[in-house]
Coordinates of C-alpha atoms and ligand atoms in Angstrom, one line a residue:
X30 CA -49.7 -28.6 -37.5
X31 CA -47.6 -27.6 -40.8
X32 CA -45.5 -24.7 -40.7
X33 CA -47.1 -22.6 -42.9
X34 CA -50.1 -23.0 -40.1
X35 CA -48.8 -22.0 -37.9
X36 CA -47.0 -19.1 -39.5
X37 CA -50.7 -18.2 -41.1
X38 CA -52.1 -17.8 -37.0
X39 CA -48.4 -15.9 -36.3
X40 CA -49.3 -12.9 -38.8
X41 CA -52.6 -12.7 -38.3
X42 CA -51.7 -12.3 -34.3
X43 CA -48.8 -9.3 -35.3
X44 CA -51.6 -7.6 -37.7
X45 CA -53.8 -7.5 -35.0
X46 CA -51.4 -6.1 -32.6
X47 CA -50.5 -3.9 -35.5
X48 CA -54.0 -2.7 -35.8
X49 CA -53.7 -1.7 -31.7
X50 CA -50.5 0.3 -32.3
X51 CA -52.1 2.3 -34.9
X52 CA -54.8 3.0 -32.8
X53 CA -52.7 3.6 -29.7
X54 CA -50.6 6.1 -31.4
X55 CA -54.2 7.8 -33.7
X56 CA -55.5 8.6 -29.8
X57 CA -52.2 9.0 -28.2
X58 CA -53.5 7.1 -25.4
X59 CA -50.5 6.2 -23.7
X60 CA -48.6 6.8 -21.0
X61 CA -44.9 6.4 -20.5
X62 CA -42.8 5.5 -18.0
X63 CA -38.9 4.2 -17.9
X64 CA -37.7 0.7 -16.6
X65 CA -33.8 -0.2 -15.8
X66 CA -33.7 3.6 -15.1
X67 CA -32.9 4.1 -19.3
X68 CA -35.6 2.3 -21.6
X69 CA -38.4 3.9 -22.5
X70 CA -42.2 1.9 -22.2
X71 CA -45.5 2.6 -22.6
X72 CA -48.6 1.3 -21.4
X73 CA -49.3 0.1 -25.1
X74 CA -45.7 -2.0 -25.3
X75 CA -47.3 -3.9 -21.9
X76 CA -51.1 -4.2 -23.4
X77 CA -50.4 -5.7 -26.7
X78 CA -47.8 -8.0 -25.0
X79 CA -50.7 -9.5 -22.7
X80 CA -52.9 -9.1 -26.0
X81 CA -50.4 -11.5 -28.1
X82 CA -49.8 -13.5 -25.0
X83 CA -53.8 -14.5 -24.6
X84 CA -53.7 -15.2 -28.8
X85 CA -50.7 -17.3 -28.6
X86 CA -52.5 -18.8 -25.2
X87 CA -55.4 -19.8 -27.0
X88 CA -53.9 -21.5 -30.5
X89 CA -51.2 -22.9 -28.5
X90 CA -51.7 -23.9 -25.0
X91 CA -48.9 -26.4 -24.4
X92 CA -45.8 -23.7 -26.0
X93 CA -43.4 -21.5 -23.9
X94 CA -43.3 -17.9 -24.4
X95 CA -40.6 -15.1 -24.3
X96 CA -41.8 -11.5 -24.4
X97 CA -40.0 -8.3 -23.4
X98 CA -42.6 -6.9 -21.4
X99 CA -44.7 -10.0 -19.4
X100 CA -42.4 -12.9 -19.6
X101 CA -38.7 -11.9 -19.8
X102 CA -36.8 -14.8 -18.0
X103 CA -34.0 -15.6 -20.8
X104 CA -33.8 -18.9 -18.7
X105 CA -36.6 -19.9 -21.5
X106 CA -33.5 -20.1 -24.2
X107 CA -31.7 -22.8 -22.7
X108 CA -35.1 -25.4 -22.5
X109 CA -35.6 -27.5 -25.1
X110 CA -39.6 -27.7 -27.3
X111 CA -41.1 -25.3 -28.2
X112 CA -41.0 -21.2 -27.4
X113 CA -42.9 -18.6 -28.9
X114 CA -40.5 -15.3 -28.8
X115 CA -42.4 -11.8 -29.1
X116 CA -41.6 -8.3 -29.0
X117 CA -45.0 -6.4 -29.0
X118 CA -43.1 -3.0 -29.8
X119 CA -39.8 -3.1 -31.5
X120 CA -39.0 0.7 -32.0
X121 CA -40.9 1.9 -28.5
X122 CA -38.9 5.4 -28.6
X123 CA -40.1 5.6 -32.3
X124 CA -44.0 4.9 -31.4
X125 CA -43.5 7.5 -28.9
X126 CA -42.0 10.1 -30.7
X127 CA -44.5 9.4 -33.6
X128 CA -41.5 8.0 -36.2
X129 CA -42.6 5.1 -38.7
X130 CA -39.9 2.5 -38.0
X131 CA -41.9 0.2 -35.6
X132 CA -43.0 -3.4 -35.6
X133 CA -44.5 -6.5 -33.8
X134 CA -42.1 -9.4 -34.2
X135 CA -43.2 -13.0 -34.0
X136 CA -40.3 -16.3 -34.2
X137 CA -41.0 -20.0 -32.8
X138 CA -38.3 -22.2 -32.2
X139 CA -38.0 -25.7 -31.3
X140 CA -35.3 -26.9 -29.6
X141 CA -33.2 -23.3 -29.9
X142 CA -34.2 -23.3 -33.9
X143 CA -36.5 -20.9 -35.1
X144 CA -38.8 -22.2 -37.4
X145 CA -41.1 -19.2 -38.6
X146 CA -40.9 -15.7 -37.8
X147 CA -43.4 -12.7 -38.8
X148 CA -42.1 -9.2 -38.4
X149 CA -45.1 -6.2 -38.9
X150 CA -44.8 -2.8 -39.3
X151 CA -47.9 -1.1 -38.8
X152 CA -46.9 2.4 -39.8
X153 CA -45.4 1.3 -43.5
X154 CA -48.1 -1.4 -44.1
X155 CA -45.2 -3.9 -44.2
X156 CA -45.3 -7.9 -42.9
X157 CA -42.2 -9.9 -43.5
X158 CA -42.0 -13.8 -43.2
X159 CA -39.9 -17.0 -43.4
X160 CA -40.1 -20.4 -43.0
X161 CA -37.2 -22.7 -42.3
X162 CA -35.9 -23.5 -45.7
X163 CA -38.2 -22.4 -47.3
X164 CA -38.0 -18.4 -48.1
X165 CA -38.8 -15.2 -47.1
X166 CA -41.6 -12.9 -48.1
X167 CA -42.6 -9.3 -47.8
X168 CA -46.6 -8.6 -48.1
X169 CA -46.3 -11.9 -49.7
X170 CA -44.0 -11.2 -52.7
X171 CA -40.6 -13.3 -52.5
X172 CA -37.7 -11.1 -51.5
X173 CA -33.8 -11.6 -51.5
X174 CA -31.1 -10.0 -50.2
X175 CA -28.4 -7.9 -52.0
X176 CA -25.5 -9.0 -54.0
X177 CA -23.1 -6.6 -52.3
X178 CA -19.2 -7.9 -52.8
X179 CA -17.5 -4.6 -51.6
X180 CA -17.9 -2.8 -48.5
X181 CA -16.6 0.5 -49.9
X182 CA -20.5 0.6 -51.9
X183 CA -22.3 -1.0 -48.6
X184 CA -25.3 0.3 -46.7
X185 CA -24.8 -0.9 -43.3
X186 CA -26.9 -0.4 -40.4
X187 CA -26.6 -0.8 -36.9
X188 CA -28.3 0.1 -33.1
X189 CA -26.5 1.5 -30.1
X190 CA -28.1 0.4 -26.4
X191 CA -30.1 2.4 -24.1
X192 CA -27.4 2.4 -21.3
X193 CA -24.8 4.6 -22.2
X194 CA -21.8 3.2 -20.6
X195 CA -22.8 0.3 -23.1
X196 CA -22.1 2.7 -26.1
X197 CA -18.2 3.8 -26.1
X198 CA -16.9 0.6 -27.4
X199 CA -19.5 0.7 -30.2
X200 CA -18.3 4.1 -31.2
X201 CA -15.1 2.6 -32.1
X202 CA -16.6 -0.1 -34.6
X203 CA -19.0 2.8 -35.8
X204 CA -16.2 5.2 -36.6
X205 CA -14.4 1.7 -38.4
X206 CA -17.8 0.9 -40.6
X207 CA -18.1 5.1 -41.2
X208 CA -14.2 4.8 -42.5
X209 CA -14.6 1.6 -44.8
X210 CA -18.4 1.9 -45.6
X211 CA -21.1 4.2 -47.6
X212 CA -22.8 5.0 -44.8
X213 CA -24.7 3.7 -42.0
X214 CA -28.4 3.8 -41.0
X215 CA -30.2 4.1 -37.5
X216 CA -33.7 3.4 -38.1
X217 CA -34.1 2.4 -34.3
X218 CA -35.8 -1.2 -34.9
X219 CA -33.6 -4.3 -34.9
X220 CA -36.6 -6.5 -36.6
X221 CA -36.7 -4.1 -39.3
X222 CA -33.3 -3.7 -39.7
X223 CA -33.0 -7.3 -40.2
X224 CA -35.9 -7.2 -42.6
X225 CA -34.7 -4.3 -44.8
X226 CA -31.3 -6.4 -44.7
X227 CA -33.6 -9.4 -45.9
X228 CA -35.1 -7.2 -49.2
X229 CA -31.9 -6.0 -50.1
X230 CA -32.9 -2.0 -48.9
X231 CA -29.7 -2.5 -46.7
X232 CA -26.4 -5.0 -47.4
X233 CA -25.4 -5.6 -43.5
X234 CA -26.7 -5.2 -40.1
X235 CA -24.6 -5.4 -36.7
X236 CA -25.6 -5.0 -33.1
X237 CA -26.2 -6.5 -29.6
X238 CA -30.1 -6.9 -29.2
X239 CA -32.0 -9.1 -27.1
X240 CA -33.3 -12.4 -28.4
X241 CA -36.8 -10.8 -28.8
X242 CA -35.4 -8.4 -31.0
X243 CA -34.1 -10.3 -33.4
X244 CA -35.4 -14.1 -32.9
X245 CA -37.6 -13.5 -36.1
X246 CA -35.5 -11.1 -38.3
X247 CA -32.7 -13.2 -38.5
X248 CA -34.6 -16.3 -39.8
X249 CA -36.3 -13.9 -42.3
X250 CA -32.8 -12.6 -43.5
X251 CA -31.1 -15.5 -43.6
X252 CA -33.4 -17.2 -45.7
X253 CA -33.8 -14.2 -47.7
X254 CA -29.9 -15.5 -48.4
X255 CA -28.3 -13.7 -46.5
X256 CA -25.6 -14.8 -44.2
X257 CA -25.9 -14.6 -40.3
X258 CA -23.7 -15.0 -37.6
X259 CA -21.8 -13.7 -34.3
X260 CA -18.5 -11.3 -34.2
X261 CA -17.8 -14.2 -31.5
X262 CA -19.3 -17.5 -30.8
X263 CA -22.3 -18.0 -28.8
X264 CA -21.5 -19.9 -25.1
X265 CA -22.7 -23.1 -24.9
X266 CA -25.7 -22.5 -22.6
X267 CA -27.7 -20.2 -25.2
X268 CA -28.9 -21.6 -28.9
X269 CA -26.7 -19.7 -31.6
X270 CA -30.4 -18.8 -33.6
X271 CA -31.4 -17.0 -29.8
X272 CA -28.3 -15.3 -28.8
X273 CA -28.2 -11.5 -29.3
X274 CA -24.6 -10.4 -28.3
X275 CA -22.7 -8.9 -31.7
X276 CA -25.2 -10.2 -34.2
X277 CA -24.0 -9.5 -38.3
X278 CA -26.3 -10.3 -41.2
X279 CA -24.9 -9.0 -44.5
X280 CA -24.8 -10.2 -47.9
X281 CA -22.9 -13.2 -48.0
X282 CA -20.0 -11.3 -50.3
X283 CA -19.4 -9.3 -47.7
X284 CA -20.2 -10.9 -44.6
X285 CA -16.5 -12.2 -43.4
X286 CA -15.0 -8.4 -44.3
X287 CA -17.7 -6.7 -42.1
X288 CA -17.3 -9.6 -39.5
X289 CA -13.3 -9.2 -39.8
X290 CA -13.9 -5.2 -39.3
X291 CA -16.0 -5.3 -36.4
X292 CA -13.2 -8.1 -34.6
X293 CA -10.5 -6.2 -35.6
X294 CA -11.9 -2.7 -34.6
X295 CA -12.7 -4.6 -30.8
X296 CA -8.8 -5.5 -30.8
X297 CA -7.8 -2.1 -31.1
X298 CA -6.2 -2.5 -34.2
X299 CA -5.8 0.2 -36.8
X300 CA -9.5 0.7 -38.1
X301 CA -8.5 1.9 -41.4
X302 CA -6.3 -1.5 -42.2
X303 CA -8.0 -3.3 -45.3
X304 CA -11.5 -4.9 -44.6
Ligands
IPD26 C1 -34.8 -1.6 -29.5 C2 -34.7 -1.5 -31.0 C3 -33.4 -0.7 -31.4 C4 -32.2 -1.3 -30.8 C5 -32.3 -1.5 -29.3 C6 -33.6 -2.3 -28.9 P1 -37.2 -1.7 -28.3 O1 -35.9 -2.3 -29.1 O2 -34.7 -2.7 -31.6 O3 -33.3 -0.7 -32.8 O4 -31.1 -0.6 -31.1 O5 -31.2 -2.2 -28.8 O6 -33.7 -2.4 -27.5 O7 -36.7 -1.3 -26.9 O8 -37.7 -0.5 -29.1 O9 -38.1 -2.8 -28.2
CA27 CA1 -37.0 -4.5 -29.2
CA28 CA1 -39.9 -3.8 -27.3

């Protein structure tokens, strides 16, 4: 099956799910509970994950799947063929709470390379996609990402984890990128962060997410043309295109100077030395 197949099936899976969200959140029919004692889930993060599942079950019987809800076992990143890796919610506390910033997300790799990735937000009417070298799209206009060359002028955003002994070290780089930055932005949805990085909305993204997260963002940003990478190389064990830890995706102009921050920030170095 071609690509853009396959990718055709992806989106009309995540519009679907989409459609679900919308009406999970119309007749607040959810309840809500918290897992790993800090991360919020409801009962529609867990129902449109089986929902997706079935769909992907059905079109492609032989495939692996990752999901955050119904098939979490990151020991699926090291296999080789192919993997189908979902995040039914992206932006859970954001569905909850009724804020706009929330999407299905949608990548297939082979072999650790992701090949297509579909990100939907149902709220803003939005669905981004990419194909391996061949582009990325939003509601099927061709998008790019920004020309930034300073970081002084740069939009950056970023996410902080749901533990919050996890969070003091990011302080630090978040004070650094507040210091040498315009300003930052929290929109609580990796996927969409990547994606507004992708359509130029935003000139750099950083976090540590988990592979569902970001698995289809980062394809659709970096062949938006934007440049993607790690603060610090991935171990050998995980594919680079499916490890999470200290993501960047920026314009490419300014992708070593926000890379170069972030290290040197980590290192305890002066933050406000030149970026
Ligand atoms: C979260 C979002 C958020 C990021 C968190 C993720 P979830 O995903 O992507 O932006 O900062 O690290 O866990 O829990 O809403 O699927
Ligand atoms: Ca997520
Ligand atoms: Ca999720």
């Amino acid at each position: 099956m071609q690509l853009a197949e396959r990718l055709a099936i992806a989106t009309d899976i995540a519009e679907g799910a989409g459609r679900k969200i919308l009406a999970a959140r119309n007749d607040q029919r959810f309840s809500q509970r918290y897992k790993h004692g800090t991360e919020l889930v409801t009962d529609t993060d867990v129902a449109v994950d089986e929902w997706i599942s079935d769909r992907l079950q059905q079109h492609f019987p032989d495939d692996a799947r990752l999901s955050e809800e119904i098939a979490p076992d990151r020991q699926a990143l090291g296999r080789k063929g192919p993997l189908w890796v979902v995040d039914p919610i992206d932006g859970t506390v954001n569905f909850a709470r009724g804020f706009p910033h929330v999407a299905v997300s949608i990548a297939w790799a082979v072999d650790g390379r992701v090949q297509i990735g579909v990100v939907h937000a149902p709220f803003l009417d939005e669905t981004f996609v990419a194909i391996r070298g061949e582009g990325a799209w939003r509601n099927q206009a061709r998008i790019r990402a920004s020309l930034a060359n300073r970081l002084d002028s740069s939009l950056i955003a970023t996410g902080f984890p749901y533990r919050r002994d996890g969070r003091q070290p990011l302080l630090r780089r978040f004070s650094a990128v507040m210091q040498h930055c315009q300003d930052v932005r929290r929109c609580g949805s990796a996927a969409l962060d990547l994606c507004n990085v992708a359509c130029g909305r935003l000139d750099a993204y950083y976090e540590s997410v988990s592979p569902w997260d970001f698995a289809a963002g980062l394809l659709i940003a970096r062949e938006a043309g934007a440049r993607t990478g790690h603060v610090y190389p991935a171990p050998e064990s995980i594919p680079e295109e499916l490890y999470g830890e200290h993501i960047v995706a920026a314009a490419p102009d300014i992708y070593v100077a926000l890379r170069d921050l972030l290290q040197r920030t980590d290192e305890g170095r002066s933050a406000s030395g030149e970026a």
